[in-house]
mmCIF file of C-alpha atoms and ligand atoms in Angstrom:
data_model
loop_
_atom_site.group_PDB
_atom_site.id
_atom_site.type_symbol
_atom_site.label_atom_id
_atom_site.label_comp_id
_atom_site.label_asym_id
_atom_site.label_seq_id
_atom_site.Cartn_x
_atom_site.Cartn_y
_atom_site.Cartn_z
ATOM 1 C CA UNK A 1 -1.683 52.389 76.469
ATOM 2 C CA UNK A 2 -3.807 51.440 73.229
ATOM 3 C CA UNK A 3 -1.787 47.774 74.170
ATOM 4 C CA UNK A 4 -2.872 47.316 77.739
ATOM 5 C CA UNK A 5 -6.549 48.701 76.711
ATOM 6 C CA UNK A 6 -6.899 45.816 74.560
ATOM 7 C CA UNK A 7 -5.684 43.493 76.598
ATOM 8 C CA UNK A 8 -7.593 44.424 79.499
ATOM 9 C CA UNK A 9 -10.418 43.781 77.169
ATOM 10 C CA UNK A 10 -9.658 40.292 75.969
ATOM 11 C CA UNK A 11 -9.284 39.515 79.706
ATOM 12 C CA UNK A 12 -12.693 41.190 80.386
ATOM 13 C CA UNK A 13 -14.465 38.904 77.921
ATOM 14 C CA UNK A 14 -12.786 36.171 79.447
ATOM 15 C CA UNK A 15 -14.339 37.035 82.632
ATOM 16 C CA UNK A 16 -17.201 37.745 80.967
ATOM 17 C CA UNK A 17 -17.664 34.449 79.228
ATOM 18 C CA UNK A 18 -16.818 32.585 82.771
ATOM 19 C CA UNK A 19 -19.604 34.612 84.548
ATOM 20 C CA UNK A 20 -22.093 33.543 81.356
ATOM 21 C CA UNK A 21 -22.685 37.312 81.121
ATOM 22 C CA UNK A 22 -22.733 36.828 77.117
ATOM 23 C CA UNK A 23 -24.851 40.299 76.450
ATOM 24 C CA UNK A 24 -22.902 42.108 78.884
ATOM 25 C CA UNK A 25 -20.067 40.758 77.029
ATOM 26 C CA UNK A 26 -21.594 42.415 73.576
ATOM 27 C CA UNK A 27 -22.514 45.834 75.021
ATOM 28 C CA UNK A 28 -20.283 47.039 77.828
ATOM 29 C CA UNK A 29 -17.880 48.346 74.473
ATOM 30 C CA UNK A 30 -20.853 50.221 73.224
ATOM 31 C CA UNK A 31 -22.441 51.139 75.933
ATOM 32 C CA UNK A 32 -18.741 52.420 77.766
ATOM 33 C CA UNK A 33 -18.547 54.913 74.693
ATOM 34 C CA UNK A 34 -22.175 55.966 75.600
ATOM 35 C CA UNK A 35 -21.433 56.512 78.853
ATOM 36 C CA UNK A 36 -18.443 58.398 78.577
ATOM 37 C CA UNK A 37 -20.265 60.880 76.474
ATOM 38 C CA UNK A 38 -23.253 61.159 78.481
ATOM 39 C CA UNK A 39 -20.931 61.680 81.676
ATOM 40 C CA UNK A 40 -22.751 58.917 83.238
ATOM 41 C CA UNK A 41 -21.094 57.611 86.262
ATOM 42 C CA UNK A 42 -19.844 54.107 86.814
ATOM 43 C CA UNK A 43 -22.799 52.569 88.449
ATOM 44 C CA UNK A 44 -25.496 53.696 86.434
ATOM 45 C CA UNK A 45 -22.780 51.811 83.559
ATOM 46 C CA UNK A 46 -23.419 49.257 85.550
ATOM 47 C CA UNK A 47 -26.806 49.297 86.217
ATOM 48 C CA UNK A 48 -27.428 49.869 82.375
ATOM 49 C CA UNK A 49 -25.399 46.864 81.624
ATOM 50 C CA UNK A 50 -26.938 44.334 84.202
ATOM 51 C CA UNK A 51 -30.227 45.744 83.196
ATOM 52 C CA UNK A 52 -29.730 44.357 79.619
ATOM 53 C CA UNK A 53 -28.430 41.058 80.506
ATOM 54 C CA UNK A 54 -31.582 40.474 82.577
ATOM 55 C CA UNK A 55 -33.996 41.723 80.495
ATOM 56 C CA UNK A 56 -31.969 39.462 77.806
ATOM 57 C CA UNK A 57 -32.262 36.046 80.054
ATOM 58 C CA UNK A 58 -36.026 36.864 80.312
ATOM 59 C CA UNK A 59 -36.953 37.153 76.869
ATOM 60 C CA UNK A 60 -34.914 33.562 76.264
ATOM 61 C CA UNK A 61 -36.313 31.846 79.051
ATOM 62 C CA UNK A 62 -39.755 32.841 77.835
ATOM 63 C CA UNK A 63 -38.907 31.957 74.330
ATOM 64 C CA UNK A 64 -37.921 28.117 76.267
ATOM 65 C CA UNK A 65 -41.378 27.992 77.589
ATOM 66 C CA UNK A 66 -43.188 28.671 74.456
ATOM 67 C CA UNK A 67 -41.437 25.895 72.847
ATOM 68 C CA UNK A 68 -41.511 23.451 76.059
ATOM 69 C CA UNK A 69 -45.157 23.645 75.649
ATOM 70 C CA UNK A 70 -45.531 22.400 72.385
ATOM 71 C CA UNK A 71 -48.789 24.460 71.207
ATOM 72 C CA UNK A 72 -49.902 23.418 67.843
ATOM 73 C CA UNK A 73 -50.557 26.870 66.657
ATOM 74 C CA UNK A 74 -50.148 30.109 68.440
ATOM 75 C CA UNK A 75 -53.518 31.569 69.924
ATOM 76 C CA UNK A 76 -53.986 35.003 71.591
ATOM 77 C CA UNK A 77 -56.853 36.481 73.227
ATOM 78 C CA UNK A 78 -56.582 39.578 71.018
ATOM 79 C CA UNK A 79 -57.445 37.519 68.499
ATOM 80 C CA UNK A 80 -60.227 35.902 69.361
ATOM 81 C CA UNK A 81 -63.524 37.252 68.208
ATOM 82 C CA UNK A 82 -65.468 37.701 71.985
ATOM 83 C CA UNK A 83 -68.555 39.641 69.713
ATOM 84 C CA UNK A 84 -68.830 36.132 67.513
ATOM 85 C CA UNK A 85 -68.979 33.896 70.787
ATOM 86 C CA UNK A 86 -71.539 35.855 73.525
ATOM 87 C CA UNK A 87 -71.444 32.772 75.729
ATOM 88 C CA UNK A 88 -68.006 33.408 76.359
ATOM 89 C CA UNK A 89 -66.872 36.113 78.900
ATOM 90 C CA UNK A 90 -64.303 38.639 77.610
ATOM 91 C CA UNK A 91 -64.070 39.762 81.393
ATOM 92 C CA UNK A 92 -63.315 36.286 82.831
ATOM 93 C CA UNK A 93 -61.227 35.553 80.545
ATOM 94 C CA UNK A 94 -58.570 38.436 80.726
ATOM 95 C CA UNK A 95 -58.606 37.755 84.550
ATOM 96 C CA UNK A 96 -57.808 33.864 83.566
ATOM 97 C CA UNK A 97 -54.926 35.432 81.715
ATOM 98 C CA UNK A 98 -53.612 37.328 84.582
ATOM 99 C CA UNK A 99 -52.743 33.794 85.622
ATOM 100 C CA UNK A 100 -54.075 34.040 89.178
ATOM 101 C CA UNK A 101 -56.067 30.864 89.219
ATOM 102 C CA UNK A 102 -52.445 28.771 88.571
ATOM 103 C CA UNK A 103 -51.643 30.205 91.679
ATOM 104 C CA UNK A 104 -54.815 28.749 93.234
ATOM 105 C CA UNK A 105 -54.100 26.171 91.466
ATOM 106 C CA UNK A 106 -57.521 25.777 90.430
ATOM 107 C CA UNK A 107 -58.747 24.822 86.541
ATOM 108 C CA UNK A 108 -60.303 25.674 83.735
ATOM 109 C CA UNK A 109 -63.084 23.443 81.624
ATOM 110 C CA UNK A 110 -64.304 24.628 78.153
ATOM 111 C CA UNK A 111 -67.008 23.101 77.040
ATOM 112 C CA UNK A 112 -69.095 23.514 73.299
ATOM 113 C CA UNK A 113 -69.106 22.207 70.291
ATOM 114 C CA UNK A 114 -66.303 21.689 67.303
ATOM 115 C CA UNK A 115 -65.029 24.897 65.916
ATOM 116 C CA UNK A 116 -66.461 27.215 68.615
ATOM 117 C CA UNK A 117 -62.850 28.292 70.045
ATOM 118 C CA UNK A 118 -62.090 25.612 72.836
ATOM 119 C CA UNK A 119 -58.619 24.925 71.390
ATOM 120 C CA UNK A 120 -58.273 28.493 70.802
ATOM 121 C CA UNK A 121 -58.612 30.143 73.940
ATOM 122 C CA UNK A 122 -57.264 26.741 75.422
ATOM 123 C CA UNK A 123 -53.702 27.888 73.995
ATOM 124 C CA UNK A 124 -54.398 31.526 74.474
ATOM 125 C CA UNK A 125 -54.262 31.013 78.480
ATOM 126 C CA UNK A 126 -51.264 28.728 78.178
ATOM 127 C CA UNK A 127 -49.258 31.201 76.318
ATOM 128 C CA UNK A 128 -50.483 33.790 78.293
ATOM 129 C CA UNK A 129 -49.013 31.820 81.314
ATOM 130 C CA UNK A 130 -46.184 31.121 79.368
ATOM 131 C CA UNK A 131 -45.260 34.848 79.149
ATOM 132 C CA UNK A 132 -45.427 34.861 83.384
ATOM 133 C CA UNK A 133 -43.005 32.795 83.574
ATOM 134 C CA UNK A 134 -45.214 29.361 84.494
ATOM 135 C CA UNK A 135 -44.036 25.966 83.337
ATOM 136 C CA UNK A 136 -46.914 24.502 80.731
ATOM 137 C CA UNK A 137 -47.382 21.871 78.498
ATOM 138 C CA UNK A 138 -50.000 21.064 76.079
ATOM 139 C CA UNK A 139 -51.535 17.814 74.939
ATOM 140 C CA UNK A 140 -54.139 16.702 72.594
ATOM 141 C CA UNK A 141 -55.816 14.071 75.090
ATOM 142 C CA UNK A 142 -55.169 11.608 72.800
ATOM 143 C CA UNK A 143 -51.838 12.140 72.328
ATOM 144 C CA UNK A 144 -50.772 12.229 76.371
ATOM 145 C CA UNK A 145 -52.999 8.673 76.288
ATOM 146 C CA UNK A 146 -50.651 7.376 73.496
ATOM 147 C CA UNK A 147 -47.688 8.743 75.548
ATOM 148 C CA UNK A 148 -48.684 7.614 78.908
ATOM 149 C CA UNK A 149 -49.340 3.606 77.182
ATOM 150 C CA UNK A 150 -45.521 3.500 75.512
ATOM 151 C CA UNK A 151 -44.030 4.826 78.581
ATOM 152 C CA UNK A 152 -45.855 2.287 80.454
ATOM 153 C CA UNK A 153 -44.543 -0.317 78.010
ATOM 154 C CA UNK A 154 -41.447 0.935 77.757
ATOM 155 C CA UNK A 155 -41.040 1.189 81.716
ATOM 156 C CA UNK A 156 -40.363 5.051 82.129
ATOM 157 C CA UNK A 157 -43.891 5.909 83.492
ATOM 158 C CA UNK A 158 -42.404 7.545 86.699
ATOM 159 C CA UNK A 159 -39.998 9.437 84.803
ATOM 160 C CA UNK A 160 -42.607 10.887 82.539
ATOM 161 C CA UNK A 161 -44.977 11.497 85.405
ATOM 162 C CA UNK A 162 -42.373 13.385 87.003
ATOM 163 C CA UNK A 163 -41.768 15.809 84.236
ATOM 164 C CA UNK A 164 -45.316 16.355 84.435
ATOM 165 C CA UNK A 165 -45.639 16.972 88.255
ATOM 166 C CA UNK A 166 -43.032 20.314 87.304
ATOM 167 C CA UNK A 167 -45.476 21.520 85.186
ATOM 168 C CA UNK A 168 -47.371 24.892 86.313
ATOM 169 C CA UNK A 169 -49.870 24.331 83.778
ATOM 170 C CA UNK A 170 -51.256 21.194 81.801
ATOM 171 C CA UNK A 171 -53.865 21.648 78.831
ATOM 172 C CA UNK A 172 -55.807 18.633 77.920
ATOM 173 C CA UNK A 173 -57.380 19.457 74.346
ATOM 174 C CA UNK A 174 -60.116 17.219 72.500
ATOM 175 C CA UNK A 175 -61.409 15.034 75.249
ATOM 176 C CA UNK A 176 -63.753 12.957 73.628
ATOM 177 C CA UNK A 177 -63.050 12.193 70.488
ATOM 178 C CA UNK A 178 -61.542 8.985 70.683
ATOM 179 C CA UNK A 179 -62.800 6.585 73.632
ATOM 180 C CA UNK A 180 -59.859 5.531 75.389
ATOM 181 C CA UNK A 181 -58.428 2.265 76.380
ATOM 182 C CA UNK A 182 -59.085 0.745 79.567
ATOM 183 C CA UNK A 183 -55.350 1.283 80.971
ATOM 184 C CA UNK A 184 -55.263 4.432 78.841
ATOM 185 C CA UNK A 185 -58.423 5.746 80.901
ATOM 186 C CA UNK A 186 -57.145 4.478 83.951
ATOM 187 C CA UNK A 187 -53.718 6.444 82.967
ATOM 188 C CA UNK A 188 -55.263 9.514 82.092
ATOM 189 C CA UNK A 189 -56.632 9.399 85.524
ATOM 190 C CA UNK A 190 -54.119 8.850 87.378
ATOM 191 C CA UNK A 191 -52.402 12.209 85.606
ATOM 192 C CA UNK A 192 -55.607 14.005 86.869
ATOM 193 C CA UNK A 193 -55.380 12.766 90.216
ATOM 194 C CA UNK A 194 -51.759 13.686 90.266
ATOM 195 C CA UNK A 195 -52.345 17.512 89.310
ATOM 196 C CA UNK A 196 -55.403 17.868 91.855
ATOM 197 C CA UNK A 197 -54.373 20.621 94.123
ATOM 198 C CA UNK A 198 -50.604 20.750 92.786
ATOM 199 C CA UNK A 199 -50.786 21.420 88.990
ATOM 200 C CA UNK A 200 -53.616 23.619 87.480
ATOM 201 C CA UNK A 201 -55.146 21.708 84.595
ATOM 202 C CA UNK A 202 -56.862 23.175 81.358
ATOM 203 C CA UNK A 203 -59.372 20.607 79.754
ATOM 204 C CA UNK A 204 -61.396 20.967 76.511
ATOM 205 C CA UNK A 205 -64.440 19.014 75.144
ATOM 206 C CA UNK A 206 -67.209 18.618 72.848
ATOM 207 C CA UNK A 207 -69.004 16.275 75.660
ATOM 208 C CA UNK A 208 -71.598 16.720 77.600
ATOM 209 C CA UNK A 209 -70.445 15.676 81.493
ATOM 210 C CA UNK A 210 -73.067 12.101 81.316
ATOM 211 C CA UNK A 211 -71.264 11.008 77.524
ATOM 212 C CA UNK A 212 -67.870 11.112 79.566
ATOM 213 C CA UNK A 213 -68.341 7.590 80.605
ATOM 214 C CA UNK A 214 -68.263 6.991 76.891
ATOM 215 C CA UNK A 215 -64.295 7.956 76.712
ATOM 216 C CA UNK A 216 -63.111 6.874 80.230
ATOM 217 C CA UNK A 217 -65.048 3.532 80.068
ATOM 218 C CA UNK A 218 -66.017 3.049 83.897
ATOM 219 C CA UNK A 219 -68.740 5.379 85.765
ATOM 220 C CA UNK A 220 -66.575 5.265 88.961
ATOM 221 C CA UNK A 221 -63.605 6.356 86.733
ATOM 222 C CA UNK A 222 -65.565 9.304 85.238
ATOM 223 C CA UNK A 223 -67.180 9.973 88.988
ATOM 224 C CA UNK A 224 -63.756 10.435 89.863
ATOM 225 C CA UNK A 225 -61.927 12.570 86.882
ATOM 226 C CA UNK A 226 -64.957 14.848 87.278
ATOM 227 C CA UNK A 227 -64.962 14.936 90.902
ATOM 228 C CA UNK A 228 -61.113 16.306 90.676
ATOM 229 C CA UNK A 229 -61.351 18.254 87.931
ATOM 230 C CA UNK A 230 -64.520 19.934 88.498
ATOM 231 C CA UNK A 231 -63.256 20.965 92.163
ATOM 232 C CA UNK A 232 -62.449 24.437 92.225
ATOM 233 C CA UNK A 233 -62.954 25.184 88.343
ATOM 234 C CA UNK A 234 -64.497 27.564 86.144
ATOM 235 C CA UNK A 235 -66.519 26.124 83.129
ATOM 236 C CA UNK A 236 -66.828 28.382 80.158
ATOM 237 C CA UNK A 237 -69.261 27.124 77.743
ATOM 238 C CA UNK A 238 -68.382 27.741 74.233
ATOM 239 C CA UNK A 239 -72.660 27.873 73.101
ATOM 240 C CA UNK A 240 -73.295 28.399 69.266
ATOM 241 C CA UNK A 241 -72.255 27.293 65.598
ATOM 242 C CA UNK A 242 -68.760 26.914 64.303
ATOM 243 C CA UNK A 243 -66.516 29.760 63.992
ATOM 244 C CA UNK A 244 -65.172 27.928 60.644
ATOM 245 C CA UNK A 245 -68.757 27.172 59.218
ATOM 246 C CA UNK A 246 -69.457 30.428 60.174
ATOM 247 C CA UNK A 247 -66.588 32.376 58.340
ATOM 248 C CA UNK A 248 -67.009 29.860 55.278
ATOM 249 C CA UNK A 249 -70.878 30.872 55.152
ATOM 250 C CA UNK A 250 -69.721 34.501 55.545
ATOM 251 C CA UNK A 251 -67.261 34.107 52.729
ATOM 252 C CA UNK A 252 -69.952 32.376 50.322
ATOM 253 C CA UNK A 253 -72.250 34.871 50.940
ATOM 254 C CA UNK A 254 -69.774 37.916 50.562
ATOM 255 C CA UNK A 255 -69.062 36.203 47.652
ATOM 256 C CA UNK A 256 -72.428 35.860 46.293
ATOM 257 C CA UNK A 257 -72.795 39.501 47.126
ATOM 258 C CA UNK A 258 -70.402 40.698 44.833
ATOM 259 C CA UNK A 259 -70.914 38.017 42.029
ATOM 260 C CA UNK A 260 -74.533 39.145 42.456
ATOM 261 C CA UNK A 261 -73.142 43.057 42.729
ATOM 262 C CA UNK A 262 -70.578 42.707 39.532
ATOM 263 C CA UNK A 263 -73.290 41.109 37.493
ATOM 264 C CA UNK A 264 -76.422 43.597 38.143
ATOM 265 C CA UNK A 265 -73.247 45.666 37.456
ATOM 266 C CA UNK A 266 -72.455 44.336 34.405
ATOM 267 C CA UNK A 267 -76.192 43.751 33.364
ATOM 268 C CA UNK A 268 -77.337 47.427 33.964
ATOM 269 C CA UNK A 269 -75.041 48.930 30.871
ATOM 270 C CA UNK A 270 -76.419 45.869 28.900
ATOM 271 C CA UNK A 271 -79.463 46.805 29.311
ATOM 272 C CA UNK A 272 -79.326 50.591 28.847
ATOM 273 C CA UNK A 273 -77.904 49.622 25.656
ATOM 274 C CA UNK A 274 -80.543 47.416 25.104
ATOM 275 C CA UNK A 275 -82.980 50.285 25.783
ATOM 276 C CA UNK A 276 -80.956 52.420 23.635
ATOM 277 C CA UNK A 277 -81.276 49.709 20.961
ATOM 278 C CA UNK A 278 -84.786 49.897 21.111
ATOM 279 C CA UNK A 279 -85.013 53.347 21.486
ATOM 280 C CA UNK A 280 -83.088 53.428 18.080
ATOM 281 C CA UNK A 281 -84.973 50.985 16.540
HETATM 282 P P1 ADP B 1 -62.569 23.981 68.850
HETATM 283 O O1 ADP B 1 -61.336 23.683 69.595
HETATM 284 O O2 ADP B 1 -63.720 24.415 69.719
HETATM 285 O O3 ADP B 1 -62.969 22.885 67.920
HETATM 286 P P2 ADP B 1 -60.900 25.951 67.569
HETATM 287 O O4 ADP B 1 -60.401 26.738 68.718
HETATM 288 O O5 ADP B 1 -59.975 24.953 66.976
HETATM 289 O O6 ADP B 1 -62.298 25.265 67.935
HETATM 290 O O7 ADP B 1 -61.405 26.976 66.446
HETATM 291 C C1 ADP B 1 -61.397 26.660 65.055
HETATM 292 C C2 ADP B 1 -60.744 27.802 64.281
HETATM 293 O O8 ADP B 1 -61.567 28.947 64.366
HETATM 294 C C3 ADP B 1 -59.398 28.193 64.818
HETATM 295 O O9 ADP B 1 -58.565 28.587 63.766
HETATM 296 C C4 ADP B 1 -59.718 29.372 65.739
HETATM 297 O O10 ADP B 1 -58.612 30.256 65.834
HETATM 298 C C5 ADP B 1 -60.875 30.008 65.014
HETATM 299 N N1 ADP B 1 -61.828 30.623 65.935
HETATM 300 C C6 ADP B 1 -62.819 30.015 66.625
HETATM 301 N N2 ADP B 1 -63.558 30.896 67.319
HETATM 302 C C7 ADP B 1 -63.022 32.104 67.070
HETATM 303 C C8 ADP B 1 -63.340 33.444 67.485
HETATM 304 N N3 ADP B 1 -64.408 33.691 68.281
HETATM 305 N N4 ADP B 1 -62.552 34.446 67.034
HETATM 306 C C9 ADP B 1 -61.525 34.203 66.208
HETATM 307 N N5 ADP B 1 -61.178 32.974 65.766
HETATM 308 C C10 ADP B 1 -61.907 31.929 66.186
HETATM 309 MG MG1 MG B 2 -60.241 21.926 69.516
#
């Protein structure tokens, strides 16, 4: 009995391993004893089982997707600090998490100065997206321009603009920084075009809309971009003074606070002593 038991089980891994069921595969042992001692009948075995291996795929699918989209650090909305930037909209932006504007296929600009959270919430949106199972991919501007030129050179634009066309999701960070080249503008472009209406795009910058010319080179070109991009789009405005300068001026002055604080603290005894000095004296 013990004999055909075990080989019954060999044989179910085997099965197992065909099917790709690989946590089934880990469980049903441990979940079988379970089962018998709960009494629980054979289906709800069952449905226990597939239930794990599902739940199992999702989590490691999702994990994919984090990776595919190449964030540069990991941003979530619960961290950001809505009190410190008013112009933002804590509302708006846990509906924009909720993902229903991919759907719509419609985009999101931020707009403000360096420091003030662009990048932040930029990635904050794309994991949330991430997490719903949408295919994103993030790109400092820059670097997609860079891309875009060597696979141009290198004769494997269409390939690359077809792994972009599967994306749900496409976040352009730091436009505006570096002006791009004439074919890297016209590039760029082109990948805007592309998305309108089929892939929702996520764009940050530090520029006002009239410097954009500046970057893409031509005013038709920029006419264009902002035409597209500006089409169905919310534009959060990131108004005020850097988050960074911000906590560094914080930090000096906490720590002038309690240099200041220790010190009185340290001068106060000193100078009772010095009072009882000249009180002795
Ligand atoms: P930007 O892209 O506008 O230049 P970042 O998003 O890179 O700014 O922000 C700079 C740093 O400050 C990041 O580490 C970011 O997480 C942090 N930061 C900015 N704004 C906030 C905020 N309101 N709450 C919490 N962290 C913030
Ligand atoms: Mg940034």
């Amino acid at each position: 009995m013990k004999q055909l038991q075990s080989t019954s089980l060999v044989l179910l891994h085997h099965h197992l391993k065909a099917l790709r069921l690989p946590t089934i595969t880990a469980e049903c042992e441990k979940l079988a004893r379970q089962a018998a001692a709960d009494n629980a009948d054979h289906l709800t075995y069952l449905l226990q089982l597939t239930e794990l291996e599902l739940l199992e795929r999702e989590r490691k699918a999702a994990e994919r997707r984090l990776k595919a989209a190449r964030f540069p650090t990991h941003k979530t909305l619960e961290g950001f600090d809505f009190a410190a930037r008013p112009s933002v909209n804590k509302v708006l932006l846990c509906e924009l998490a909720r993902c229903e504007y991919i759907d719509r296929r419609e985009n999101v600009l931020f707009v403000g100065n360096p420091g003030t959270g662009k990048t932040h919430l930029a990635t904050a949106l794309g994991m949330a997206a991430c997490g719903r199972g949408y295919r994103v991919r993030f790109f400092r501007l820059t670097e997609l321009a860079t891309l875009l030129l060597e696979a141009r050179d290198e004769r494997s634009l269409l390939g690359l603009k077809a792994r972009l066309a599967k994306l749900d999701l496409l976040i352009l960070d730091e436009l505006g920084y570096v002006p791009a080249s004439k074919i890297g503008a016209e590039l760029l472009f082109d990948v805007i075009s592309s998305a309108y209406e089929r892939t929702s795009l996520i764009v940050t910058t530090n520029l006002p809309f009239e410097s954009w010319t500046e970057v893409l080179g031509s005013e038709r070109l920029t006419g264009a971009t902002l035409d597209r991009l500006t089409h169905r789009c919310q534009i959060i405005e990131t108004k005020g003074e850097s988050y960074r300068l911000r906590d560094a001026k914080a930090k000096l002055r906490e720590e002038g606070a309690a240099k200041g604080g220790s010190s009185s603290g340290r001068d106060r005894p000193r100078r009772s002593a010095l009072e009882g000095g000249q009180t002795s004296s």
